[in-house]
Coordinates of C-alpha atoms and ligand atoms in Angstrom, one line a residue:
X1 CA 0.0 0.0 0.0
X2 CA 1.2 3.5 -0.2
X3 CA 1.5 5.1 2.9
X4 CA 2.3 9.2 4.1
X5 CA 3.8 9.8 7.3
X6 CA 3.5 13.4 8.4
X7 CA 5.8 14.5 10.9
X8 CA 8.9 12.2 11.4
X9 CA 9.8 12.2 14.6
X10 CA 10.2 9.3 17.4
X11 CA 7.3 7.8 16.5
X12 CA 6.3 8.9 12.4
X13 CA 10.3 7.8 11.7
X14 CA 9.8 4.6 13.4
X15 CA 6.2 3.5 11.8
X16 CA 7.6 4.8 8.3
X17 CA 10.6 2.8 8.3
X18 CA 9.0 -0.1 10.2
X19 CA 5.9 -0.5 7.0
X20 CA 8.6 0.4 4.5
X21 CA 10.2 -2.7 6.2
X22 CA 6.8 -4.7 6.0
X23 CA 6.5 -3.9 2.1
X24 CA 4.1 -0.6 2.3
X25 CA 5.7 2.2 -0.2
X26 CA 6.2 5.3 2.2
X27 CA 6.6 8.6 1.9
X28 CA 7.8 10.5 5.6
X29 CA 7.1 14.2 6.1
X30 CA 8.2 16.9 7.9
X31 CA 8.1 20.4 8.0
X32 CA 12.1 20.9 9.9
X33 CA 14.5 20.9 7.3
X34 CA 17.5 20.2 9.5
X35 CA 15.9 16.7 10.0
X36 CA 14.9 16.3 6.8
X37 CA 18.2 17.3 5.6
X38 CA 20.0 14.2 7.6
X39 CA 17.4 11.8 6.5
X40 CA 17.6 12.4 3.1
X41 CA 21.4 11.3 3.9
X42 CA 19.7 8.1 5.6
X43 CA 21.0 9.5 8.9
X44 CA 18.9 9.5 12.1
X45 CA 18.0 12.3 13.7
X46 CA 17.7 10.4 16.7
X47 CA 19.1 8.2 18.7
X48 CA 17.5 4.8 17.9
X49 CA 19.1 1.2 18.2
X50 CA 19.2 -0.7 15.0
X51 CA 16.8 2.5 13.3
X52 CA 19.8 3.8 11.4
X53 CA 20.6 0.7 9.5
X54 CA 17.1 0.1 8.2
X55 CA 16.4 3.7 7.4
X56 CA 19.2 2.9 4.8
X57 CA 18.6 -0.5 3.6
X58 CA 14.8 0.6 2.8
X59 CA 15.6 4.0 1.1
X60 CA 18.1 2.1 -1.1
X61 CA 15.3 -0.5 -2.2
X62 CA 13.3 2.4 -3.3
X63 CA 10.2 1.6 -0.6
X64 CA 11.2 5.0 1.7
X65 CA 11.7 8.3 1.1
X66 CA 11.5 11.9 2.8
X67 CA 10.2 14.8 1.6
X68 CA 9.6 19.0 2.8
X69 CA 5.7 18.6 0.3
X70 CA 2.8 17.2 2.3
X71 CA 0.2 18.0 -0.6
X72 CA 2.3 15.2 -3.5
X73 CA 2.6 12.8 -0.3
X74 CA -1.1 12.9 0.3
X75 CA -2.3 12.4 -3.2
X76 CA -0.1 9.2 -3.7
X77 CA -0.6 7.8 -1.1
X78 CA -4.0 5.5 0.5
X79 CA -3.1 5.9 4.0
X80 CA -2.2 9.1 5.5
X81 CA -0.3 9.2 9.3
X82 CA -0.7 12.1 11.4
X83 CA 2.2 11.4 14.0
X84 CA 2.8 15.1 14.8
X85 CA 4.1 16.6 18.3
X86 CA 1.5 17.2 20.7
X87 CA 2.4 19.1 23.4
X88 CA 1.2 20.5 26.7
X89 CA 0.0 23.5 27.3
X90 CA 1.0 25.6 30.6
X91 CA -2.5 24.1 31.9
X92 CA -1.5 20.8 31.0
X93 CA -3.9 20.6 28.0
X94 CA -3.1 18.7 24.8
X95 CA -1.9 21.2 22.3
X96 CA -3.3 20.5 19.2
X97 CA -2.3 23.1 16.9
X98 CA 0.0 20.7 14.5
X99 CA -2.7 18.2 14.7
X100 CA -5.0 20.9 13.1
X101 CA -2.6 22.3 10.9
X102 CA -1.9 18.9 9.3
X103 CA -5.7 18.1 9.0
X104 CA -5.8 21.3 7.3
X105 CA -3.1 21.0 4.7
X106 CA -4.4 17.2 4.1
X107 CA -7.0 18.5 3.0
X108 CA -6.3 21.1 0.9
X109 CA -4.2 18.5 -0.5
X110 CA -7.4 16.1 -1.0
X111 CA -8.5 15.7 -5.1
X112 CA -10.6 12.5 -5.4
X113 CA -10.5 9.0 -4.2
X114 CA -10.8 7.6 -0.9
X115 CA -8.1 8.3 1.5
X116 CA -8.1 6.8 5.4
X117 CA -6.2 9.7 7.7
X118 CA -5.0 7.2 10.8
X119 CA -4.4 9.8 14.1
X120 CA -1.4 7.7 15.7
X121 CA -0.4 11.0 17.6
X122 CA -1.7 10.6 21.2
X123 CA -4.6 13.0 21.3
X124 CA -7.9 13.3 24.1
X125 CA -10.6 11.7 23.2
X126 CA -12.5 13.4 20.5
X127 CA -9.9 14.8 18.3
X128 CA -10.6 12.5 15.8
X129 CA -13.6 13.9 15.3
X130 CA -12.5 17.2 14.8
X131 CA -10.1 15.9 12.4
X132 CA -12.8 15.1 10.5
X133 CA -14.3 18.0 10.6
X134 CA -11.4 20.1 9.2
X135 CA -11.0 17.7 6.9
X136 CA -14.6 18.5 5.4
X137 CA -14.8 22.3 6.1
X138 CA -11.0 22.6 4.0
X139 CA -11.6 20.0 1.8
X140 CA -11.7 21.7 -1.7
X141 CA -12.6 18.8 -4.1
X142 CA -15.0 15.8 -3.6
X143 CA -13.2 12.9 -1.6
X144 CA -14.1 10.0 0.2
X145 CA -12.3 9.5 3.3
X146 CA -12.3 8.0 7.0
X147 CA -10.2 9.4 10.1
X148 CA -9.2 6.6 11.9
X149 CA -7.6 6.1 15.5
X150 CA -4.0 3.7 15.6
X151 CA -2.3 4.7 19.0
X152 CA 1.2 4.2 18.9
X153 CA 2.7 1.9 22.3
X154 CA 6.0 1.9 21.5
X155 CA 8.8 2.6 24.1
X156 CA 11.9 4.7 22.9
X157 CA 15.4 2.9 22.9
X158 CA 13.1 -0.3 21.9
X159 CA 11.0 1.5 19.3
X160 CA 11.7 -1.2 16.3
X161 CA 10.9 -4.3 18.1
X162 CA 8.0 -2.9 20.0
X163 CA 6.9 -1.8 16.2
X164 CA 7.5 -5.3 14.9
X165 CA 6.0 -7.4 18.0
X166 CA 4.0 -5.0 19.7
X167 CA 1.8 -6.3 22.3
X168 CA -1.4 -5.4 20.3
X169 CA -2.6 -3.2 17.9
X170 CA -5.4 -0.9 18.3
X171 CA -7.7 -0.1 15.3
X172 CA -10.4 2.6 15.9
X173 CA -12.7 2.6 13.4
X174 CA -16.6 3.9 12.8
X175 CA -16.4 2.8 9.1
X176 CA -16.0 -1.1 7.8
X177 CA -13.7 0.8 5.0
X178 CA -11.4 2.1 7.2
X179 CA -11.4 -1.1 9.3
X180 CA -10.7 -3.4 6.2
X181 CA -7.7 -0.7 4.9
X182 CA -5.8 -0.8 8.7
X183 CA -6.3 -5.0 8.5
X184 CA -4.8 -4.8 5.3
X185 CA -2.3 -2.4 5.8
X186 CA -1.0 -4.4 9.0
X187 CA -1.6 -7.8 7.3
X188 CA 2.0 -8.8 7.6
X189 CA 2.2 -8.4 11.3
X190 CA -0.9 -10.1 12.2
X191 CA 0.0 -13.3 9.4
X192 CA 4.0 -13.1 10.7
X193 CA 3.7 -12.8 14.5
X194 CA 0.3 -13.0 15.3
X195 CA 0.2 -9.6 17.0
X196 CA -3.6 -9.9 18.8
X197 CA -5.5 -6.9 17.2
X198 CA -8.2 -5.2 19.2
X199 CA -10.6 -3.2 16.6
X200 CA -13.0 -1.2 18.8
X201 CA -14.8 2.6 18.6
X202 CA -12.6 5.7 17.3
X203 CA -13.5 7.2 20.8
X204 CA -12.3 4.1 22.3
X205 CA -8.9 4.2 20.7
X206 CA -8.1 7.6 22.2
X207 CA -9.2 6.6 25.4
X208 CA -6.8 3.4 25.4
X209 CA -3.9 5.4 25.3
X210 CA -4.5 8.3 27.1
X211 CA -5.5 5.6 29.9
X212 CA -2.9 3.0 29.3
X213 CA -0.2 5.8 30.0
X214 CA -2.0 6.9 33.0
X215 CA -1.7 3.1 34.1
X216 CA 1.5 2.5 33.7
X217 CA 3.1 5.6 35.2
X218 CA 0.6 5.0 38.7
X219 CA 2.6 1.9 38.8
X220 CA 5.2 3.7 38.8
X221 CA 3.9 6.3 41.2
X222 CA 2.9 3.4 43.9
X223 CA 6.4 1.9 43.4
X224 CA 7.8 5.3 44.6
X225 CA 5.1 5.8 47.3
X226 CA 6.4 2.3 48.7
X227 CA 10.1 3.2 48.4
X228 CA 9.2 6.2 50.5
X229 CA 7.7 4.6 53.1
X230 CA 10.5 1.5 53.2
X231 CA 12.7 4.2 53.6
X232 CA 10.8 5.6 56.6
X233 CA 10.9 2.3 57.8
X234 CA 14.2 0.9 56.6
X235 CA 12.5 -2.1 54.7
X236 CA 13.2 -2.7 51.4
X237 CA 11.3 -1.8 48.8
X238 CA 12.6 -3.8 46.0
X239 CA 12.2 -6.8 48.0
X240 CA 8.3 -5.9 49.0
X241 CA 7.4 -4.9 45.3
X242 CA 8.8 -8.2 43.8
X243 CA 6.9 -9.9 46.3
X244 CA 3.8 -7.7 45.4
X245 CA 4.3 -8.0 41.4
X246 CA 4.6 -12.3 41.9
X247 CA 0.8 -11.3 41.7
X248 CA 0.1 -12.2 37.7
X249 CA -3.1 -10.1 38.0
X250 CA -0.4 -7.2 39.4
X251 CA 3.0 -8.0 37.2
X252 CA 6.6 -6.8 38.1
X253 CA 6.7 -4.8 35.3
X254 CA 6.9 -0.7 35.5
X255 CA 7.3 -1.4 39.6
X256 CA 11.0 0.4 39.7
X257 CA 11.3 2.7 42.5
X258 CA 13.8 5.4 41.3
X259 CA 14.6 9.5 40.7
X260 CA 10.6 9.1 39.0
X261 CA 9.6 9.1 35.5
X262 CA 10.5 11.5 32.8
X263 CA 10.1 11.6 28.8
X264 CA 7.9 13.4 26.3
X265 CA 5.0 11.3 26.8
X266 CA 3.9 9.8 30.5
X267 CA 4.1 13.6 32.0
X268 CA 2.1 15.7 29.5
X269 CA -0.4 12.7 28.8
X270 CA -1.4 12.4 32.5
X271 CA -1.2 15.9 32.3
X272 CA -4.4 15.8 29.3
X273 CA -5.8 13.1 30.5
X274 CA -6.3 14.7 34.0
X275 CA -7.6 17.8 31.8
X276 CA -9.9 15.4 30.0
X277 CA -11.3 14.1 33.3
X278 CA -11.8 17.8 35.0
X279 CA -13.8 19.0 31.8
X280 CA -15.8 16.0 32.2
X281 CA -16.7 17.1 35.7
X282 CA -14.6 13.9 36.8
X283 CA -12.6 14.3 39.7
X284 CA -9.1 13.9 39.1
X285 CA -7.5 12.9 42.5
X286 CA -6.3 9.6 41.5
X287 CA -3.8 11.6 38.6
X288 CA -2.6 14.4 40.7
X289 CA -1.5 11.6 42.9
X290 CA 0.5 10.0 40.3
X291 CA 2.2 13.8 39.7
X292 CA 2.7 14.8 43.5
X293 CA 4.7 11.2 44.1
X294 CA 6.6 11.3 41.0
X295 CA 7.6 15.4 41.6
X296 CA 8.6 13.9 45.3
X297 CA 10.8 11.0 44.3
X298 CA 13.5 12.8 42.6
X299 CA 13.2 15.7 45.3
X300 CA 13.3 13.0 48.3
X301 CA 16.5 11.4 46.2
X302 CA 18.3 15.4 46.5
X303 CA 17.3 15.4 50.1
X304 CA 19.1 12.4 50.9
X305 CA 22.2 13.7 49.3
X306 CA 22.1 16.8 51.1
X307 CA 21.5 15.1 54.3
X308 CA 25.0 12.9 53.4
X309 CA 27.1 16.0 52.0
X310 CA 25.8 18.1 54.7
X311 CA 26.7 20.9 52.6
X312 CA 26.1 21.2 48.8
X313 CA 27.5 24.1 48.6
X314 CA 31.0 24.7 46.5
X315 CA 30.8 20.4 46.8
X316 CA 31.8 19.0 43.3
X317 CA 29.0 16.6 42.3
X318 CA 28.9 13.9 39.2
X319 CA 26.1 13.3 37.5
X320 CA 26.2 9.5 35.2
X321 CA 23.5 9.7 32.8
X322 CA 21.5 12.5 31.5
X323 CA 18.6 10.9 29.0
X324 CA 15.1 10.5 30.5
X325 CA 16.1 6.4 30.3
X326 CA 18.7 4.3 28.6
X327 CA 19.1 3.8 25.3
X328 CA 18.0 7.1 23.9
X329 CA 19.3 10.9 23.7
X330 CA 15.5 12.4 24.5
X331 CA 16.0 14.3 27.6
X332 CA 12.7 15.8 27.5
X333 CA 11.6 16.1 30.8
X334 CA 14.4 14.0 32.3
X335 CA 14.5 13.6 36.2
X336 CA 18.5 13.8 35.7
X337 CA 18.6 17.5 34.2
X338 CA 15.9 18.7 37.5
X339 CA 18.3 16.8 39.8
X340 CA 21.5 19.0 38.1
X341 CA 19.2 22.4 38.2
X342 CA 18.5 21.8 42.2
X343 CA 22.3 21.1 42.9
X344 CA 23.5 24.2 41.0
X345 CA 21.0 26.3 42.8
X346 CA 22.5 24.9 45.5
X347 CA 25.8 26.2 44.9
X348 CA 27.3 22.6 43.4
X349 CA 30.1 22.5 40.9
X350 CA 28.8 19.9 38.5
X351 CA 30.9 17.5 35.9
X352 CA 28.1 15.0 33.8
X353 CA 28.4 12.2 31.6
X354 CA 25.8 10.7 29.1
X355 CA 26.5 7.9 26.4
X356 CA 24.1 9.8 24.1
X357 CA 22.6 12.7 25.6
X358 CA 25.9 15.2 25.8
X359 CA 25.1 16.8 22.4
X360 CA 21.3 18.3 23.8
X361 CA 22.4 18.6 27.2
X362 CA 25.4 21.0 26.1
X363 CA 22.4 23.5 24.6
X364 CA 20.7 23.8 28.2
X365 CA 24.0 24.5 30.7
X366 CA 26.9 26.2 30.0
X367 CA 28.0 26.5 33.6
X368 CA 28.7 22.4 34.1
X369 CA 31.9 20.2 33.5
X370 CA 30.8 17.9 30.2
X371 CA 33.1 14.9 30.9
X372 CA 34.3 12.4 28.0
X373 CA 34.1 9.4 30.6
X374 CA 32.2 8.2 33.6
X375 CA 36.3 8.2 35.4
X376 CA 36.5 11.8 34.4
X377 CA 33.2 12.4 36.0
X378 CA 34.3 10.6 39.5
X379 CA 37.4 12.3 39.3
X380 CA 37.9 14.9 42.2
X381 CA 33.4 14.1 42.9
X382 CA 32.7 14.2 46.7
X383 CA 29.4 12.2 45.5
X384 CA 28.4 10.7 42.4
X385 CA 25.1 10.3 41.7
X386 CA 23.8 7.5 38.6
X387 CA 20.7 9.1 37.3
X388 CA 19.8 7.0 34.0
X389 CA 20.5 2.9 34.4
X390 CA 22.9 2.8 31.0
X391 CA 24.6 -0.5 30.9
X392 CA 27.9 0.6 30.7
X393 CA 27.6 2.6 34.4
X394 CA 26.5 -1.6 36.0
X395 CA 30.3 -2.6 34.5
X396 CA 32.6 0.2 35.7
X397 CA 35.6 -0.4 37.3
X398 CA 34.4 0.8 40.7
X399 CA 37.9 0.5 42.0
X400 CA 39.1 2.8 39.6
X401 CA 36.1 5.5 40.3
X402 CA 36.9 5.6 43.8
X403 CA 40.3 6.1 43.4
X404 CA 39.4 9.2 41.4
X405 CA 36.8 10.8 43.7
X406 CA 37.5 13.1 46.9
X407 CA 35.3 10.8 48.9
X408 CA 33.7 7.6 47.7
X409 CA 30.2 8.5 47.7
X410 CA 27.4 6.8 45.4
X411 CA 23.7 7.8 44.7
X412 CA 22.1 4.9 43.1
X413 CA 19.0 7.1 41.5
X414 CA 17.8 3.9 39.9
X415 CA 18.9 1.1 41.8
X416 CA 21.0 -0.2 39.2
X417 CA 24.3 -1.0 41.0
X418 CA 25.3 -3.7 43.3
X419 CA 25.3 -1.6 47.0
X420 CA 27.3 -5.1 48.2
X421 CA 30.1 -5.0 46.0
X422 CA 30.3 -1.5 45.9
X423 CA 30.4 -1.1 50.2
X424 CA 32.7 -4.2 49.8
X425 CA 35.2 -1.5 47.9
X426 CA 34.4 1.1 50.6
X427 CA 32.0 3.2 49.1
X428 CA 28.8 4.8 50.8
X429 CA 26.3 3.6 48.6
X430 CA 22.5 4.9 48.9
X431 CA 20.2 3.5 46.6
X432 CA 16.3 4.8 46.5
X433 CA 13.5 2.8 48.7
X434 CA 16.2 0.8 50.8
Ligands
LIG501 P1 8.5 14.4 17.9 O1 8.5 15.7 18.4 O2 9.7 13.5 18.0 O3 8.1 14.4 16.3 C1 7.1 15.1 15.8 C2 7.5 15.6 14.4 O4 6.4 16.3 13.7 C3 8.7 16.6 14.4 O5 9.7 16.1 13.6 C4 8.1 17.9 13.8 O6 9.0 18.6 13.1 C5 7.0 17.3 13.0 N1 5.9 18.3 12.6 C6 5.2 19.0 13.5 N2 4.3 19.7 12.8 C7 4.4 19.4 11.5 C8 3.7 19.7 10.3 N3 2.7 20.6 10.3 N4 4.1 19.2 9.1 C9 5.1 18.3 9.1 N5 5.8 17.9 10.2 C10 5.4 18.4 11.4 O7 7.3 13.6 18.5 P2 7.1 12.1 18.9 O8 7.8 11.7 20.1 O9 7.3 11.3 17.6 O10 5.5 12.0 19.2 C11 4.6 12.2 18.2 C12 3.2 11.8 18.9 O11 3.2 10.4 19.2 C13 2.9 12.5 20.2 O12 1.5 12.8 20.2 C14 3.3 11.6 21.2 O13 2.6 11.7 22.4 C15 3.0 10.2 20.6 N6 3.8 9.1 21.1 C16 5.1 9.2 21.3 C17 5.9 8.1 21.7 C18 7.4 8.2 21.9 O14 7.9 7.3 22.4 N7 8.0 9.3 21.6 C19 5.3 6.9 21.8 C20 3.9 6.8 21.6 C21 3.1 7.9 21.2
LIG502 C1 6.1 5.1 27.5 C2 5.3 3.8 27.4 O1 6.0 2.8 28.0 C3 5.0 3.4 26.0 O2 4.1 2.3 25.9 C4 4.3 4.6 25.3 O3 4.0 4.4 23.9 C5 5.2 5.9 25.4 O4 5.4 6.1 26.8 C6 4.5 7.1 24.9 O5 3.3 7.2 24.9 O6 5.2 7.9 24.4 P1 8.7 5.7 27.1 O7 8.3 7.0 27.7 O8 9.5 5.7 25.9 O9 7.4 4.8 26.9 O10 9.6 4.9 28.2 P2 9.2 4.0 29.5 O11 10.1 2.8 29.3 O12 7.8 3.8 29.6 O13 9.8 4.8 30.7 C7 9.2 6.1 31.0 C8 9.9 6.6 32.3 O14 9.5 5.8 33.4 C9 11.4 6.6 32.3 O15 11.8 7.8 32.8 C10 11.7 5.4 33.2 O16 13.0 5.6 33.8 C11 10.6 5.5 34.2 N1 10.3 4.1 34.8 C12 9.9 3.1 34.1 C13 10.5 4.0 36.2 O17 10.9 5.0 36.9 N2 10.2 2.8 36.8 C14 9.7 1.7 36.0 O18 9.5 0.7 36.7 C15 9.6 1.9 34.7

């Protein structure tokens, strides 16, 4: 099938490549040319394992290509993406403005035929609807079309296999066309692998995603909530929340205490979804929840190094790992970079590492040591604190770290190291919930 992606980002670059990959002939669009300008190169404007590779090998077989033009991509093409940025507002609602101004040039761009425009941004529920509505009031020439719901799941740093096995695929469709084009367009997953497809309401599409996010980051939330309270107690909280997620109708997955979660997506979409419930007259207790524990964990986390270095003041603190999570350079909304603001306000010198992140983090602080290596970090560090669980930080030479820092301190943010080995060395270790 021929396929448009508009707006190549995380999630438009990795379902464009991903159907190139299944067979689909796809155009990718988007309207920054500095992106466009590396893909056209088959480079990656992001940091994505594996992504790189198959950019390339499907631009070169003539199934993927990138273009500036939305109104050539739409008219080719039988399936139109809108994976645009959707953004929070200061109130927390779901900007929509791209969304809009993408159903707008669609369908200017409209001239005949029968198109299906798939929403895979993550929207409140509704939006679809007033896709569709755009769609008809700037639609300039008779065309037959269906706005269809496809919420995107995928996890960055494991973007291509959760696009190639992904735990299930929602369709949400109000018309039996639109429904047959998405079976057909995803045909080679569901033969290959099976991948369980749940076809339900457009309305119930939205809700699934706004609602699955809001699921998984209260596990998180209650994970934190119990690492607070083991702390209070001295219990251990990894120990009580494996014995909790043993449970198969709990599940151990997503119950990591840590510094809280960050990334584009779980903050703002609680943020809309809690917007969603409050204009439904709904009250939305149970999400500000979620947001007060997660704001607390990585401020409880500071307050345990302050209580340690008595002093943060002129103290030289390392920071290992900068990314919202391993295995990407996103740092949007990364517990890390609030950790680093608090400790400069606090008068802190601070020297950072990331294996991927250095390049976005250098355009935020210019007043912080950017180290090549996590030794370089530890060297002359009265404390060091591990903020992001990158696999390289669990192998360090430890015995090499400590004889580099002014006093063998670690801060575990995401209980990724091993506290035995490491107070076996000598080193005060504090980890999070234990
Ligand atoms: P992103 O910011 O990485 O990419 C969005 C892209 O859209 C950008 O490249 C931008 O230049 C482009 N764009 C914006 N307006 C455009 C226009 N009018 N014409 C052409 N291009 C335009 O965003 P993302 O992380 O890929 O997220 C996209 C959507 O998918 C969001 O709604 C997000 O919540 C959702 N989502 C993201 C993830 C994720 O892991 N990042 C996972 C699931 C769902
Ligand atoms: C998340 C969801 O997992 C995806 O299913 C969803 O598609 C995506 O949001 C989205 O809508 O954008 P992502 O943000 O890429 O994916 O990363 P996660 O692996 O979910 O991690 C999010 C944050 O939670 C990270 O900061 C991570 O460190 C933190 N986390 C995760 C914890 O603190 N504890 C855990 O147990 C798990």
């Amino acid at each position: 099938m021929k396929v448009a992606i508009i707006g190549t980002g995380y999630v438009g670059l990795t379902t464009g490549v991903c159907l190139a990959d299944l067979g689909h002939q796809v155009v990718c669009v988007d309207n920054d040319p500095a992106k466009l300008a590396l893909l056209q190169q088959h480079r990656a404007p992001i940091f994505e394992p594996g992504i790189e590779a198959l950019i390339a090998k499907n631009a070169e077989a003539g199934r993927l290509t990138f273009s500036a033009e939305i109104v050539p991509a739409v008219r080719q093409s039988d399936v139109i993406f809108i994976c645009v940025n959707t953004p929070p507002k200061a109130d927390g609602t779901a900007d929509l403005k791209y969304v809009e101004q993408v159903a707008r040039e669609t369908a200017k761009a409209l001239n005949g035929g029968y198109k299906v425009i798939v929403d895979k941004s993550t929207v409140p529920v509704t939006t679809a609807e007033k896709v569709r509505e755009t769609i008809e009031r700037y639609k300039t020439e008779h065309t037959t079309f269906d706005v269809v719901s496809n919420p995107e799941f995928l996890r960055e740093g494991s973007a291509l296999h959760d696009t190639f096995e992904p735990d299930r695929i929602v369709i949400g469709a109000d018309s039996e066309r639109g429904k047959r084009v998405m079976l057909e367009l995803y045909r080679p997953l569901i033969e290959k692998i099976h991948a369980p497809v749940k076809i339900v309401s457009v309305r119930s599409a939205e809700l699934i995603k706004h609602g699955a996010n809001t699921f998984l980051a209260a596990k998180i939330s209650f994970a934190n909530l119990i690492a607070e309270l083991c702390e209070h107690s001295q219990a251990d909280s990894r120990e009580v929340l494996e014995a909790i997620g043993i449970d198969p109708r709990i599940g151990r997955q997503f119950l990591s205490p840590g510094i809280g979660f960050g990334g584009s997506c779980f903050p703002k979409d609680i943020a809309a979804f809690k917007k969603t419930l409050e204009t439904a007259g709904i009250d939305p207790a149970f999400v500000r929840a979620i947001e007060q524990i997660n704001d607390r964990a990585w401020r409880r986390f500071v307050s345990r190094l302050e209580q340690e270095l008595w002093v943060i003041d002129g103290k030289t603190i390392g920071v290992l790992g900068l990314s919202f999570k391993p295995n990407t350079d996103d740092i949007r909304n990364a517990p890390a970079l609030k950790i680093i603001e608090k400790l400069k306000a606090d008068g802190a010198r601070l020297k950072v590492y990331d294996p991927q992140a250095m390049g976005k983090v250098k355009q935020l602080f210019t007043d912080v040591e950017y180290c090549h290596d996590p030794y370089q970090v530890a060297k002359g560090s009265q404390a060091l604190v591990l903020c992001t669980e990158w696999e390289e930080f669990k192998t360090l030479d430890f015995k090499k770290i400590k004889a580099q820092m002014a006093t063998p301190l670690i801060f575990d943010g995401r209980n990724a190291l091993n506290p035995a080995e490491l107070t076996a060395l000598g080193f005060r270790y504090v980890g999070v919930g234990r």
